[in-house]
Amino acid sequence: MRSRTIPMREVHVWELPVRLYHWINALCVTVLCITGFIIGRPIAISSGTEAYFQYWFGTVRFIHFVSAFLFFFNFVFRTYWGFAGNEFSRWYNFIPLKKCQWKEIMDVIKVDILQVKHKQIDSIGHNSLASFIYFITFVIFLLQCLTGFGMYSAMSSSFLPKMFAWIVPFLGGDMSVRQLHHILMWGFILFAIVHVYLVFYHDYIERRGITSSMIGGWKFIEEDVVERHNNETEDCPKTTK
Amino acid sequence: MENKQPSFYEEAKSDGISRKDFLKFCASMAVLLGIENSGVGQIVKALETKPRLPVIWFHFQECTCCSESFIRASHPIVANIVLDKISLDYQETLMAASGAAAEDAYKAVMAKYPGEYIVMVEGSIPTENEAYCCIGGRSAKQILEEAAKNAKAVVAWGNCASAGCVQAASPNPTGAQPVHKVISGKPIINVQGCPPIADVMAGIVVHLLTFDRIPQLDALNRPKAFYSRRVHDTCYRRANFDAGLFVESFDDEGAKRGYCLYKMGCKGPVTYNSCGIIKWNDGISYPIQSGHPCIGCSEAGFWDNGPFYQHLPGIEGFGIETTADKIGLGLGVATAAGIAAHAIVTNVRKHKEITNAPETATTIDNSKES
Ligand code: HEM
Ligand code: HEM
Ligand code: SF4
Ligand code: SF4
């Protein structure tokens, strides 16, 4: 049997709201990508019949819109949690305003992406590169909501979609809005592929239990990293105090 | 102001149009404009008593399809409005006068009715080099700026004047601009379409005359009465859209059965116009009814959003047929390949970490293998 003895601490990193957000979000994005793709490129599943026998395309669109609302409110909630949650989920993790965050980004690129350097990355929450990518993803979330609700405003008279109606003239018409919405879908797909791979990669290399951390909330962190975090002598303390 | 001008009704009567036909016209205009019952009386009264509307109608970079559409309007009174009322002052295609006499005609209108006359524009205005469109030695821009200065409002007929249309399509060699990019500080009514529906044009004129103010406009300055719904929202093939019954090619069974033209590139879902309700040529038909997808002719930039028979526009720089999906798929494959390469390299370069403790953690590392 191969085993390793190493002083580790269990750290509660992701609170329940963050975990709930994550899985609702992942589910919504998956459903939105699948239904969105079908809306853009409907499959020829039936013909030779009359319209009053079926409603499948309407149903696909309905599912898209229901998940869209869920996705939107979930995203609004996560934004709020960026100001209310624990230190690992706060907004300052995601926006690299400090020099050391940029240094950590460079380090992660060298250590994990190009693999030209061997070093331990101190981060207990997201590392700076991951956070920054999530920030860009949040911007894409926002754009997707703007364009989605912008298109939706033409088929709804309710208050929320109407708030987004301005985006259509702003982008020069529904055609451009739809095009942008469709292009952004690929942003989601590419992100998800790389994201899931990197989660598995980190689990494989660091063995901090990162995959399950999004399920149970706990991560295994080396004793020394936790110590340095508590003394704020880690490479890049991210809190704003 | 003193005026001996005959009213619309007087003119129509002298053209042999019966009282009954006149009232029918007023009622249909009220319906089109979406005004309530009492509004019919207002329209009747306005057309009976008000003198004609002083109008100057310019043709800049255009194909005259808006004028064509207008004079082919089903109702004889509409033709009457154009041929006898509006064109009287200045309408380059239809007026009898030419040369200096024509120039004098519109200058006279400007002098006589400052703040009251309406400028109607067909066509876009070149700005790359103003010389691309000159009339009587002056550029379209100069003429429009001068005429708009004391105008009550400017009506931009069609896609050219509202959004630039084909002249403004990439690469827009003449730097063609719509009216609202050239004129500011005046109410501008964009009557979209290539061309706009004749009854819509007549409706705008009747509205201006009856209410002495411009109709309610949306964010793109289009009259709400005609442009607040998408072609898709009033399309009679919509049931097939919701049912997922699509025409797959122009000669298939679905085409014969009148299925939805979405997959043939129908732009109905992204186009605001009244084609589905008012239709064309005396309400006989409209493109979708004749089996052809909407090409989005009343939307800005519709030429550049082609090809017409494709759902998504091609992406510039990748060729006209290349859609976001093709590029996305390519990137997806590239990403998958990148991930595979990264995974292989990881197993080689991070061999130590994978099989043992992280190298850098050795200070507190008690790792052992057994
Ligand atoms: C992860 C997020 C989302 C993805 C990946 C996504 C993807 C897509 C795609 C690919 C289309 C088809 C575009 C086309 O016609 O080519 C679409 C259509 C649409 N989406 Fe989304 N979407 C997302 C979020 C949203 C949101 C938040 C809304 C807000 C209501 C929304 C509303 C719409 C609407 C209204 C349409 C047009 C439907 C139609 O034409 O019938 N989407 N979406
Ligand atoms: C099987 C699939 C997935 C797994 C195992 C997974 C796992 C994880 C884990 C472990 C983290 C924390 C990583 C870190 O610290 O950097 C995370 C964060 C995140 N994931 Fe996923 N994920 C999955 C799918 C998705 C999908 C489909 C999306 C949506 C596009 C998504 C969006 C995010 C976002 C936005 C964060 C940042 C969370 C926050 O701080 O709010 N994930 N994911
Ligand atoms: S034919 Fe065009 S406008 Fe009519 S329902 Fe289909 S997509 Fe919509
Ligand atoms: S159906 Fe579409 S393309 Fe055809 S006239 Fe109407 S708006 Fe223009």
Short mmCIF file of C-alpha atoms in Angstrom, two decimals, chain A residues 1-7 37 39-44 46-51 54-58 61 111-120 154-155 169 172-175 178-179 182-183 185-186 190 193-194 197 201 204-205 207 222-224, chain B residues 219-220 230 233 238-246 248 257 259 262-263 267 269-270 272 299-300 305 311-313 315 323-325 328-329 331-332 335 339 342-343 345-347 349-350 353-361 364 366-370:
data_model
loop_
_atom_site.label_atom_id
_atom_site.label_comp_id
_atom_site.label_asym_id
_atom_site.label_seq_id
_atom_site.Cartn_x
_atom_site.Cartn_y
_atom_site.Cartn_z
CA MET A 1 0.00 0.00 0.00
CA ARG A 2 1.30 3.44 -0.85
CA SER A 3 0.51 6.14 1.66
CA ARG A 4 1.65 9.58 2.65
CA THR A 5 1.69 11.20 6.04
CA ILE A 6 1.61 14.94 5.90
CA PRO A 7 0.17 17.51 8.31
CA PHE A 37 -28.35 25.26 -29.41
CA ILE A 39 -33.30 27.04 -30.78
CA GLY A 40 -30.52 28.20 -33.08
CA ARG A 41 -30.48 24.98 -35.08
CA PRO A 42 -33.72 23.08 -34.68
CA ILE A 43 -33.52 19.42 -35.52
CA ALA A 44 -35.92 18.01 -38.08
CA SER A 46 -41.09 15.48 -37.44
CA SER A 47 -42.86 16.34 -40.64
CA GLY A 48 -45.91 15.49 -42.61
CA THR A 49 -48.13 16.41 -39.71
CA GLU A 50 -50.23 19.37 -38.67
CA ALA A 51 -49.21 22.04 -36.21
CA GLN A 54 -47.49 19.14 -31.23
CA TYR A 55 -45.64 21.93 -29.47
CA TRP A 56 -42.10 20.63 -29.01
CA PHE A 57 -40.26 23.71 -30.21
CA GLY A 58 -42.38 25.89 -27.97
CA ARG A 61 -38.06 27.61 -25.75
CA VAL A 111 3.46 26.25 -12.51
CA ASP A 112 0.22 24.78 -13.80
CA ILE A 113 -0.27 25.85 -17.37
CA LEU A 114 3.25 25.90 -18.84
CA GLN A 115 4.70 23.72 -16.08
CA VAL A 116 8.13 25.31 -16.24
CA LYS A 117 8.33 26.03 -12.52
CA HIS A 118 7.83 23.94 -9.42
CA LYS A 119 6.22 25.79 -6.58
CA GLN A 120 3.35 25.46 -4.17
CA ALA A 154 -40.06 41.68 -27.53
CA MET A 155 -42.25 38.80 -26.39
CA PRO A 169 -31.45 49.57 -30.18
CA GLY A 172 -28.40 48.05 -33.57
CA GLY A 173 -31.25 45.53 -33.73
CA ASP A 174 -32.39 42.08 -32.68
CA MET A 175 -30.24 40.44 -35.32
CA ARG A 178 -29.14 37.25 -31.32
CA GLN A 179 -25.75 36.88 -33.00
CA HIS A 182 -25.26 32.86 -29.89
CA ILE A 183 -21.52 33.60 -29.96
CA MET A 185 -22.91 30.44 -25.85
CA TRP A 186 -19.60 29.15 -27.15
CA LEU A 190 -15.36 26.47 -23.87
CA ILE A 193 -14.69 22.20 -20.80
CA VAL A 194 -11.55 23.91 -19.54
CA TYR A 197 -10.57 19.72 -16.77
CA TYR A 201 -6.12 18.55 -12.88
CA TYR A 204 -4.80 15.12 -9.44
CA ILE A 205 -1.73 17.21 -8.72
CA ARG A 207 -4.71 16.36 -3.77
CA GLU A 222 -1.27 21.87 4.19
CA GLU A 223 -0.62 22.98 7.78
CA ASP A 224 2.04 25.52 6.79
CA ALA B 219 -36.45 54.01 -29.31
CA LEU B 220 -35.36 53.90 -32.96
CA ARG B 230 -42.12 41.57 -34.99
CA ASP B 233 -45.44 37.84 -33.75
CA ARG B 238 -46.30 30.79 -36.20
CA ALA B 239 -48.17 27.67 -35.12
CA ASN B 240 -45.72 25.65 -37.20
CA PHE B 241 -42.81 27.39 -35.50
CA ASP B 242 -44.07 26.43 -32.05
CA ALA B 243 -44.80 22.92 -33.25
CA GLY B 244 -41.27 22.60 -34.60
CA LEU B 245 -42.45 22.03 -38.16
CA PHE B 246 -39.91 23.61 -40.47
CA GLU B 248 -35.97 22.21 -44.79
CA ARG B 257 -47.67 22.36 -46.39
CA TYR B 259 -44.46 25.11 -42.54
CA TYR B 262 -37.22 29.69 -39.78
CA LYS B 263 -34.59 27.24 -41.03
CA LYS B 267 -35.68 37.00 -40.20
CA PRO B 269 -38.17 36.83 -35.34
CA VAL B 270 -35.75 39.75 -35.49
CA TYR B 272 -40.21 44.79 -36.65
CA GLU B 299 -33.97 46.42 -39.90
CA ALA B 300 -30.74 48.39 -39.85
CA ASN B 305 -26.59 40.25 -41.78
CA HIS B 311 -30.25 31.63 -39.76
CA LEU B 312 -27.17 33.35 -38.37
CA PRO B 313 -25.12 35.93 -40.23
CA ILE B 315 -18.81 36.34 -39.39
CA THR B 323 -21.31 31.02 -38.66
CA ALA B 324 -20.54 31.25 -34.97
CA ASP B 325 -21.20 27.51 -34.71
CA GLY B 328 -17.13 27.57 -31.99
CA LEU B 329 -16.81 23.95 -32.99
CA LEU B 331 -12.32 26.24 -31.04
CA GLY B 332 -13.89 23.36 -29.12
CA THR B 335 -9.45 23.17 -26.78
CA ILE B 339 -6.34 19.64 -22.92
CA HIS B 342 -1.68 19.33 -21.30
CA ALA B 343 -2.76 16.11 -19.62
CA VAL B 345 2.69 16.81 -20.34
CA THR B 346 1.35 16.89 -16.77
CA ASN B 347 1.95 13.19 -16.32
CA ARG B 349 6.56 16.87 -15.80
CA LYS B 350 4.56 16.49 -12.60
CA GLU B 353 3.81 15.27 -7.38
CA ILE B 354 1.53 12.62 -8.75
CA THR B 355 3.37 9.67 -7.31
CA ASN B 356 4.48 11.34 -4.09
CA ALA B 357 4.08 14.48 -2.03
CA PRO B 358 4.49 17.88 -3.66
CA GLU B 359 8.21 18.57 -3.88
CA THR B 360 7.94 22.03 -2.41
CA ALA B 361 6.23 20.83 0.73
CA ILE B 364 7.09 19.45 6.68
CA ASN B 366 6.97 13.04 6.29
CA SER B 367 5.97 11.16 3.23
CA LYS B 368 6.95 7.59 2.97
CA GLU B 369 6.12 4.78 0.68
CA SER B 370 5.32 1.36 1.94
#
